[in-house]
Amino acid sequence: MDHNYNYNCKHNHTSMDEYDCEDEVLSSDGEIDVDIDEEYRGTILKKRYIILKYINKGTFSRIFLIYDTHMDLFMATKKYDQENYYIAKSETDFLNQIKNDHVIKIYDSFIDSKSVYLIVELLGDSVHDILYNNNQLSHIEIRNIMKHLIIGIG
Protein backbone atom coordinates (compact mmCIF):
# COMPACT_ATOMS: atom_id res chain seq x y z
CA MET A 1 0.00 0.00 0.00
CA ASP A 2 1.45 3.39 -0.97
CA HIS A 3 1.64 6.02 1.76
CA ASN A 4 2.25 9.74 1.65
CA TYR A 5 4.09 10.69 4.84
CA ASN A 6 4.51 14.31 3.84
CA TYR A 7 1.86 16.31 5.80
CA ASN A 8 3.50 19.64 4.90
CA CYS A 9 6.94 18.28 5.82
CA LYS A 10 9.94 19.44 3.86
CA HIS A 11 11.22 15.85 3.66
CA ASN A 12 9.23 12.80 2.68
CA HIS A 13 10.75 10.45 5.27
CA THR A 14 9.50 8.54 8.27
CA SER A 15 12.56 9.10 10.49
CA MET A 16 12.48 11.77 13.21
CA ASP A 17 16.00 12.86 12.23
CA GLU A 18 14.55 14.37 9.06
CA TYR A 19 11.33 15.80 10.54
CA ASP A 20 10.85 19.46 9.65
CA CYS A 21 7.22 20.48 9.28
CA GLU A 22 5.50 23.80 8.91
CA ASP A 23 3.40 25.03 11.84
CA GLU A 24 0.16 25.35 9.88
CA VAL A 25 -2.47 22.83 10.94
CA LEU A 26 -5.59 22.12 8.92
CA SER A 27 -8.88 20.74 10.14
CA SER A 28 -11.06 18.56 7.92
CA ASP A 29 -12.85 21.61 6.56
CA GLY A 30 -9.56 23.26 5.54
CA GLU A 31 -9.61 25.85 8.34
CA ILE A 32 -6.47 26.37 10.41
CA ASP A 33 -6.93 24.92 13.89
CA VAL A 34 -3.90 26.24 15.76
CA ASP A 35 -5.47 26.03 19.24
CA ILE A 36 -5.78 22.23 19.13
CA ASP A 37 -2.26 21.90 17.77
CA GLU A 38 -0.73 24.14 20.45
CA GLU A 39 -2.63 22.38 23.23
CA TYR A 40 -1.27 18.92 22.37
CA ARG A 41 2.00 19.54 20.48
CA GLY A 42 4.92 18.04 22.40
CA THR A 43 2.74 15.86 24.64
CA ILE A 44 4.42 12.52 25.38
CA LEU A 45 2.22 9.45 25.62
CA LYS A 46 3.34 6.24 27.37
CA LYS A 47 6.93 7.56 27.53
CA ARG A 48 7.13 6.63 23.87
CA TYR A 49 4.93 8.65 21.51
CA ILE A 50 5.41 12.39 20.92
CA ILE A 51 2.46 14.35 19.52
CA LEU A 52 3.85 16.51 16.73
CA LYS A 53 0.88 17.94 14.91
CA TYR A 54 -2.90 17.95 14.70
CA ILE A 55 -3.92 16.38 11.38
CA ASN A 56 -7.68 16.12 11.22
CA LYS A 57 -10.86 15.27 13.05
CA GLY A 58 -13.23 12.39 12.68
CA THR A 59 -16.77 11.97 13.94
CA PHE A 60 -15.65 10.73 17.36
CA SER A 61 -11.90 11.39 17.47
CA ARG A 62 -9.11 13.78 16.67
CA ILE A 63 -6.14 12.55 14.67
CA PHE A 64 -2.58 13.61 15.41
CA LEU A 65 0.74 13.01 13.74
CA ILE A 66 3.01 11.33 16.29
CA TYR A 67 6.54 10.08 16.43
CA ASP A 68 7.26 6.67 17.96
CA THR A 69 10.64 6.98 19.71
CA HIS A 70 11.00 3.19 20.06
CA MET A 71 10.40 2.34 16.40
CA ASP A 72 11.81 5.60 14.95
CA LEU A 73 8.67 6.05 12.82
CA PHE A 74 5.93 8.58 12.23
CA MET A 75 2.48 7.20 13.03
CA ALA A 76 -0.93 8.61 13.80
CA THR A 77 -2.98 8.53 16.94
CA LYS A 78 -6.73 8.70 17.11
CA LYS A 79 -7.64 10.40 20.38
CA TYR A 80 -11.14 9.67 21.71
CA ASP A 81 -12.71 11.32 24.74
CA GLN A 82 -13.59 8.84 27.52
CA GLU A 83 -17.29 9.23 26.70
CA ASN A 84 -16.56 7.49 23.39
CA TYR A 85 -14.75 4.57 25.03
CA TYR A 86 -17.02 1.90 23.52
CA ILE A 87 -16.65 3.31 20.02
CA ALA A 88 -12.85 3.29 20.41
CA LYS A 89 -12.95 -0.23 21.86
CA SER A 90 -15.08 -1.47 18.99
CA GLU A 91 -12.67 0.01 16.45
CA THR A 92 -9.68 -1.43 18.32
CA ASP A 93 -11.23 -4.90 18.47
CA PHE A 94 -12.08 -4.78 14.77
CA LEU A 95 -8.63 -3.59 13.68
CA ASN A 96 -6.89 -6.18 15.87
CA GLN A 97 -8.84 -8.94 14.10
CA ILE A 98 -8.03 -7.77 10.58
CA LYS A 99 -4.68 -8.74 9.07
CA ASN A 100 -4.83 -7.24 5.59
CA ASP A 101 -2.37 -4.92 3.85
CA HIS A 102 -5.33 -2.91 2.51
CA VAL A 103 -6.73 -2.09 5.96
CA ILE A 104 -5.08 0.36 8.35
CA LYS A 105 -2.78 -1.32 10.88
CA ILE A 106 -3.18 -0.74 14.61
CA TYR A 107 0.00 -0.88 16.66
CA ASP A 108 -1.13 0.03 20.17
CA SER A 109 -4.08 1.29 22.17
CA PHE A 110 -4.31 2.63 25.70
CA ILE A 111 -6.33 4.79 28.07
CA ASP A 112 -5.23 7.66 30.27
CA SER A 113 -7.31 9.67 32.75
CA LYS A 114 -9.12 11.64 30.02
CA SER A 115 -8.82 9.85 26.71
CA VAL A 116 -8.56 6.62 24.73
CA TYR A 117 -5.76 6.45 22.16
CA LEU A 118 -5.35 4.20 19.13
CA ILE A 119 -1.86 4.20 17.60
CA VAL A 120 -2.27 3.45 13.92
CA GLU A 121 -0.42 3.42 10.65
CA LEU A 122 0.07 6.85 9.12
CA LEU A 123 -1.82 7.13 5.86
CA GLY A 124 -1.74 9.66 3.05
CA ASP A 125 -4.50 11.97 1.92
CA SER A 126 -8.08 10.79 2.22
CA VAL A 127 -10.47 10.69 -0.73
CA HIS A 128 -12.16 13.70 0.86
CA ASP A 129 -8.85 15.61 0.90
CA ILE A 130 -8.12 14.72 -2.72
CA LEU A 131 -11.59 15.84 -3.83
CA TYR A 132 -11.36 19.00 -1.72
CA ASN A 133 -8.04 19.94 -3.33
CA ASN A 134 -8.69 18.74 -6.91
CA ASN A 135 -12.52 18.70 -7.22
CA GLN A 136 -12.34 15.43 -9.16
CA LEU A 137 -10.66 12.07 -9.52
CA SER A 138 -9.45 10.54 -12.75
CA HIS A 139 -10.79 7.18 -13.90
CA ILE A 140 -7.43 5.61 -13.02
CA GLU A 141 -7.56 7.05 -9.47
CA ILE A 142 -11.14 5.83 -8.98
CA ARG A 143 -10.19 2.37 -10.29
CA ASN A 144 -7.19 2.23 -7.92
CA ILE A 145 -9.30 3.27 -4.91
CA MET A 146 -12.00 0.73 -5.77
CA LYS A 147 -9.39 -2.01 -6.21
CA HIS A 148 -7.99 -1.36 -2.73
CA LEU A 149 -11.49 -1.21 -1.21
CA ILE A 150 -12.53 -4.51 -2.79
CA ILE A 151 -9.30 -6.26 -1.78
CA GLY A 152 -9.60 -4.80 1.74
CA ILE A 153 -13.12 -6.11 2.31
CA GLY A 154 -12.62 -9.33 0.30
mmCIF file of C-alpha atoms in Angstrom:
data_model
loop_
_atom_site.group_PDB
_atom_site.id
_atom_site.type_symbol
_atom_site.label_atom_id
_atom_site.label_comp_id
_atom_site.label_asym_id
_atom_site.label_seq_id
_atom_site.Cartn_x
_atom_site.Cartn_y
_atom_site.Cartn_z
ATOM 1 C CA MET A 1 0.000 0.000 0.000
ATOM 2 C CA ASP A 2 1.445 3.393 -0.967
ATOM 3 C CA HIS A 3 1.643 6.018 1.764
ATOM 4 C CA ASN A 4 2.248 9.737 1.653
ATOM 5 C CA TYR A 5 4.088 10.690 4.838
ATOM 6 C CA ASN A 6 4.507 14.314 3.839
ATOM 7 C CA TYR A 7 1.865 16.305 5.796
ATOM 8 C CA ASN A 8 3.497 19.644 4.898
ATOM 9 C CA CYS A 9 6.935 18.278 5.824
ATOM 10 C CA LYS A 10 9.943 19.442 3.857
ATOM 11 C CA HIS A 11 11.217 15.851 3.663
ATOM 12 C CA ASN A 12 9.232 12.795 2.684
ATOM 13 C CA HIS A 13 10.752 10.447 5.275
ATOM 14 C CA THR A 14 9.497 8.541 8.272
ATOM 15 C CA SER A 15 12.563 9.103 10.487
ATOM 16 C CA MET A 16 12.481 11.768 13.215
ATOM 17 C CA ASP A 17 16.003 12.856 12.228
ATOM 18 C CA GLU A 18 14.554 14.367 9.065
ATOM 19 C CA TYR A 19 11.334 15.803 10.545
ATOM 20 C CA ASP A 20 10.847 19.459 9.652
ATOM 21 C CA CYS A 21 7.224 20.479 9.278
ATOM 22 C CA GLU A 22 5.501 23.796 8.908
ATOM 23 C CA ASP A 23 3.404 25.031 11.836
ATOM 24 C CA GLU A 24 0.163 25.352 9.876
ATOM 25 C CA VAL A 25 -2.470 22.827 10.935
ATOM 26 C CA LEU A 26 -5.590 22.122 8.919
ATOM 27 C CA SER A 27 -8.875 20.737 10.141
ATOM 28 C CA SER A 28 -11.061 18.564 7.916
ATOM 29 C CA ASP A 29 -12.848 21.613 6.561
ATOM 30 C CA GLY A 30 -9.563 23.263 5.543
ATOM 31 C CA GLU A 31 -9.611 25.847 8.340
ATOM 32 C CA ILE A 32 -6.471 26.374 10.405
ATOM 33 C CA ASP A 33 -6.933 24.916 13.888
ATOM 34 C CA VAL A 34 -3.896 26.236 15.762
ATOM 35 C CA ASP A 35 -5.470 26.030 19.244
ATOM 36 C CA ILE A 36 -5.782 22.234 19.126
ATOM 37 C CA ASP A 37 -2.261 21.898 17.773
ATOM 38 C CA GLU A 38 -0.730 24.140 20.446
ATOM 39 C CA GLU A 39 -2.630 22.379 23.233
ATOM 40 C CA TYR A 40 -1.267 18.920 22.374
ATOM 41 C CA ARG A 41 2.003 19.538 20.479
ATOM 42 C CA GLY A 42 4.916 18.044 22.396
ATOM 43 C CA THR A 43 2.741 15.856 24.637
ATOM 44 C CA ILE A 44 4.424 12.525 25.378
ATOM 45 C CA LEU A 45 2.225 9.445 25.617
ATOM 46 C CA LYS A 46 3.338 6.243 27.368
ATOM 47 C CA LYS A 47 6.933 7.564 27.531
ATOM 48 C CA ARG A 48 7.129 6.630 23.872
ATOM 49 C CA TYR A 49 4.929 8.651 21.506
ATOM 50 C CA ILE A 50 5.405 12.392 20.916
ATOM 51 C CA ILE A 51 2.460 14.350 19.521
ATOM 52 C CA LEU A 52 3.850 16.510 16.725
ATOM 53 C CA LYS A 53 0.884 17.937 14.912
ATOM 54 C CA TYR A 54 -2.899 17.952 14.696
ATOM 55 C CA ILE A 55 -3.917 16.383 11.381
ATOM 56 C CA ASN A 56 -7.677 16.122 11.224
ATOM 57 C CA LYS A 57 -10.857 15.273 13.049
ATOM 58 C CA GLY A 58 -13.231 12.391 12.683
ATOM 59 C CA THR A 59 -16.767 11.969 13.937
ATOM 60 C CA PHE A 60 -15.651 10.728 17.357
ATOM 61 C CA SER A 61 -11.903 11.389 17.470
ATOM 62 C CA ARG A 62 -9.107 13.784 16.671
ATOM 63 C CA ILE A 63 -6.141 12.549 14.668
ATOM 64 C CA PHE A 64 -2.585 13.614 15.407
ATOM 65 C CA LEU A 65 0.742 13.011 13.739
ATOM 66 C CA ILE A 66 3.007 11.334 16.295
ATOM 67 C CA TYR A 67 6.545 10.082 16.426
ATOM 68 C CA ASP A 68 7.265 6.670 17.963
ATOM 69 C CA THR A 69 10.641 6.976 19.713
ATOM 70 C CA HIS A 70 10.996 3.186 20.063
ATOM 71 C CA MET A 71 10.402 2.343 16.404
ATOM 72 C CA ASP A 72 11.813 5.595 14.953
ATOM 73 C CA LEU A 73 8.672 6.053 12.825
ATOM 74 C CA PHE A 74 5.933 8.578 12.228
ATOM 75 C CA MET A 75 2.483 7.205 13.028
ATOM 76 C CA ALA A 76 -0.930 8.612 13.795
ATOM 77 C CA THR A 77 -2.979 8.532 16.944
ATOM 78 C CA LYS A 78 -6.730 8.695 17.109
ATOM 79 C CA LYS A 79 -7.644 10.403 20.384
ATOM 80 C CA TYR A 80 -11.141 9.669 21.712
ATOM 81 C CA ASP A 81 -12.710 11.320 24.742
ATOM 82 C CA GLN A 82 -13.590 8.842 27.522
ATOM 83 C CA GLU A 83 -17.292 9.235 26.699
ATOM 84 C CA ASN A 84 -16.565 7.491 23.392
ATOM 85 C CA TYR A 85 -14.753 4.571 25.032
ATOM 86 C CA TYR A 86 -17.020 1.899 23.524
ATOM 87 C CA ILE A 87 -16.645 3.315 20.017
ATOM 88 C CA ALA A 88 -12.848 3.293 20.406
ATOM 89 C CA LYS A 89 -12.946 -0.226 21.864
ATOM 90 C CA SER A 90 -15.084 -1.468 18.991
ATOM 91 C CA GLU A 91 -12.666 0.010 16.448
ATOM 92 C CA THR A 92 -9.677 -1.427 18.325
ATOM 93 C CA ASP A 93 -11.231 -4.900 18.470
ATOM 94 C CA PHE A 94 -12.082 -4.775 14.768
ATOM 95 C CA LEU A 95 -8.627 -3.592 13.675
ATOM 96 C CA ASN A 96 -6.893 -6.182 15.874
ATOM 97 C CA GLN A 97 -8.841 -8.939 14.102
ATOM 98 C CA ILE A 98 -8.026 -7.771 10.579
ATOM 99 C CA LYS A 99 -4.683 -8.736 9.070
ATOM 100 C CA ASN A 100 -4.825 -7.241 5.588
ATOM 101 C CA ASP A 101 -2.375 -4.919 3.846
ATOM 102 C CA HIS A 102 -5.327 -2.906 2.514
ATOM 103 C CA VAL A 103 -6.732 -2.088 5.962
ATOM 104 C CA ILE A 104 -5.078 0.363 8.347
ATOM 105 C CA LYS A 105 -2.783 -1.316 10.884
ATOM 106 C CA ILE A 106 -3.184 -0.741 14.605
ATOM 107 C CA TYR A 107 0.000 -0.882 16.665
ATOM 108 C CA ASP A 108 -1.133 0.028 20.168
ATOM 109 C CA SER A 109 -4.080 1.293 22.174
ATOM 110 C CA PHE A 110 -4.313 2.631 25.704
ATOM 111 C CA ILE A 111 -6.325 4.788 28.072
ATOM 112 C CA ASP A 112 -5.231 7.664 30.268
ATOM 113 C CA SER A 113 -7.313 9.671 32.753
ATOM 114 C CA LYS A 114 -9.124 11.640 30.018
ATOM 115 C CA SER A 115 -8.825 9.846 26.705
ATOM 116 C CA VAL A 116 -8.563 6.625 24.735
ATOM 117 C CA TYR A 117 -5.760 6.449 22.156
ATOM 118 C CA LEU A 118 -5.347 4.202 19.127
ATOM 119 C CA ILE A 119 -1.861 4.200 17.602
ATOM 120 C CA VAL A 120 -2.271 3.452 13.925
ATOM 121 C CA GLU A 121 -0.416 3.421 10.651
ATOM 122 C CA LEU A 122 0.074 6.852 9.118
ATOM 123 C CA LEU A 123 -1.821 7.131 5.861
ATOM 124 C CA GLY A 124 -1.740 9.663 3.046
ATOM 125 C CA ASP A 125 -4.502 11.973 1.924
ATOM 126 C CA SER A 126 -8.082 10.789 2.223
ATOM 127 C CA VAL A 127 -10.467 10.688 -0.734
ATOM 128 C CA HIS A 128 -12.162 13.700 0.864
ATOM 129 C CA ASP A 129 -8.848 15.615 0.904
ATOM 130 C CA ILE A 130 -8.119 14.717 -2.722
ATOM 131 C CA LEU A 131 -11.588 15.835 -3.830
ATOM 132 C CA TYR A 132 -11.364 19.005 -1.724
ATOM 133 C CA ASN A 133 -8.044 19.940 -3.335
ATOM 134 C CA ASN A 134 -8.694 18.737 -6.910
ATOM 135 C CA ASN A 135 -12.516 18.698 -7.219
ATOM 136 C CA GLN A 136 -12.340 15.428 -9.165
ATOM 137 C CA LEU A 137 -10.657 12.068 -9.520
ATOM 138 C CA SER A 138 -9.446 10.535 -12.751
ATOM 139 C CA HIS A 139 -10.792 7.181 -13.900
ATOM 140 C CA ILE A 140 -7.433 5.614 -13.020
ATOM 141 C CA GLU A 141 -7.565 7.051 -9.471
ATOM 142 C CA ILE A 142 -11.137 5.826 -8.985
ATOM 143 C CA ARG A 143 -10.194 2.365 -10.290
ATOM 144 C CA ASN A 144 -7.194 2.235 -7.925
ATOM 145 C CA ILE A 145 -9.301 3.272 -4.910
ATOM 146 C CA MET A 146 -11.999 0.730 -5.775
ATOM 147 C CA LYS A 147 -9.390 -2.008 -6.211
ATOM 148 C CA HIS A 148 -7.992 -1.358 -2.727
ATOM 149 C CA LEU A 149 -11.486 -1.208 -1.211
ATOM 150 C CA ILE A 150 -12.528 -4.508 -2.794
ATOM 151 C CA ILE A 151 -9.301 -6.262 -1.775
ATOM 152 C CA GLY A 152 -9.605 -4.805 1.735
ATOM 153 C CA ILE A 153 -13.122 -6.112 2.307
ATOM 154 C CA GLY A 154 -12.615 -9.328 0.305
#
